[in-house]
Amino acid sequence: SGALDLSQINTHSGTEEVLSLAISDYWITDLDSFRNRTPSNCTIQAGKDTEVLAISREVFDKACKEIPQIERYFRLMTEKHLI
């Protein structure tokens, strides 16, 4: 429940830029950081009280391997999010 935003600081202007929003029952992540297993330069903030479920890359990879429908679901969601 709740709402989240993914943001980063613009290195040229010093202002915060919101890159993505997630409302209740949706997901949010820094895809580049998650995919490449690198530290993120983004922050995820809640605009109000929010219930969050966090999953590590290792657990995600294991779930995708054991249940191929999970990989397909998140691939389609990622495509939808990026288009």
Short mmCIF file of C-alpha atoms in Angstrom, two decimals:
data_model
loop_
_atom_site.label_atom_id
_atom_site.label_comp_id
_atom_site.label_asym_id
_atom_site.label_seq_id
_atom_site.Cartn_x
_atom_site.Cartn_y
_atom_site.Cartn_z
CA SER A 1 0.00 0.00 0.00
CA GLY A 2 1.09 3.62 -0.36
CA ALA A 3 3.05 5.42 -3.05
CA LEU A 4 6.76 5.53 -3.87
CA ASP A 5 8.98 7.61 -6.11
CA LEU A 6 12.39 6.79 -7.57
CA SER A 7 14.54 9.89 -7.91
CA GLN A 8 18.09 11.07 -8.39
CA ILE A 9 19.97 14.34 -8.09
CA ASN A 10 20.81 16.01 -11.38
CA THR A 11 24.59 16.52 -11.21
CA HIS A 12 24.43 19.66 -13.35
CA SER A 13 21.60 21.55 -11.69
CA GLY A 14 21.64 19.95 -8.24
CA THR A 15 17.88 19.45 -8.37
CA GLU A 16 16.02 16.26 -7.59
CA GLU A 17 14.48 14.53 -10.61
CA VAL A 18 11.69 11.99 -10.18
CA LEU A 19 12.30 9.13 -12.60
CA SER A 20 9.42 6.82 -11.74
CA LEU A 21 6.32 6.57 -9.56
CA ALA A 22 4.74 3.46 -8.07
CA ILE A 23 1.30 3.32 -6.54
CA SER A 24 -0.26 0.63 -4.38
CA ASP A 25 0.30 -2.96 -5.60
CA TYR A 26 3.04 -2.00 -8.04
CA TRP A 27 6.83 -2.35 -8.01
CA ILE A 28 9.71 0.08 -8.31
CA THR A 29 13.46 -0.33 -8.63
CA ASP A 30 16.55 1.13 -10.24
CA LEU A 31 16.58 -1.41 -13.10
CA ASP A 32 20.17 -0.67 -14.11
CA SER A 33 21.43 -1.17 -10.58
CA PHE A 34 19.31 -4.29 -10.02
CA ARG A 35 20.27 -5.89 -13.33
CA ASN A 36 23.98 -5.09 -13.15
CA ARG A 37 24.32 -5.59 -9.38
CA THR A 38 25.88 -2.16 -8.93
CA PRO A 39 25.22 0.53 -6.33
CA SER A 40 22.42 2.88 -7.26
CA ASN A 41 22.65 6.66 -7.42
CA CYS A 42 18.86 6.79 -6.97
CA THR A 43 16.68 6.92 -3.90
CA ILE A 44 13.23 5.46 -3.34
CA GLN A 45 11.00 7.54 -1.10
CA ALA A 46 7.52 7.05 0.30
CA GLY A 47 5.11 9.95 0.05
CA LYS A 48 3.01 8.53 2.91
CA ASP A 49 2.96 5.48 5.16
CA THR A 50 3.79 2.57 2.88
CA GLU A 51 4.03 -1.19 3.21
CA VAL A 52 7.05 -2.46 1.27
CA LEU A 53 8.21 -5.93 0.25
CA ALA A 54 11.88 -6.01 -0.70
CA ILE A 55 13.48 -8.88 -2.62
CA SER A 56 17.17 -9.43 -3.20
CA ARG A 57 18.55 -10.15 -6.65
CA GLU A 58 19.60 -13.61 -5.51
CA VAL A 59 16.07 -14.50 -4.35
CA PHE A 60 14.59 -13.01 -7.53
CA ASP A 61 16.94 -15.05 -9.74
CA LYS A 62 16.15 -18.23 -7.81
CA ALA A 63 12.40 -17.64 -8.12
CA CYS A 64 12.72 -17.01 -11.87
CA LYS A 65 14.71 -20.22 -12.29
CA GLU A 66 12.29 -22.33 -10.26
CA ILE A 67 9.09 -20.73 -11.60
CA PRO A 68 9.57 -19.57 -15.23
CA GLN A 69 6.23 -17.71 -15.18
CA ILE A 70 7.76 -15.23 -12.71
CA GLU A 71 10.54 -14.38 -15.15
CA ARG A 72 8.01 -13.93 -17.95
CA TYR A 73 5.73 -11.77 -15.80
CA PHE A 74 8.53 -9.41 -14.77
CA ARG A 75 9.95 -9.28 -18.28
CA LEU A 76 6.55 -8.23 -19.62
CA MET A 77 6.07 -5.72 -16.78
CA THR A 78 9.52 -4.25 -17.46
CA GLU A 79 8.75 -3.92 -21.16
CA LYS A 80 5.43 -2.25 -20.36
CA HIS A 81 7.16 0.11 -17.93
CA LEU A 82 9.84 1.11 -20.43
CA ILE A 83 7.55 1.67 -23.41
#
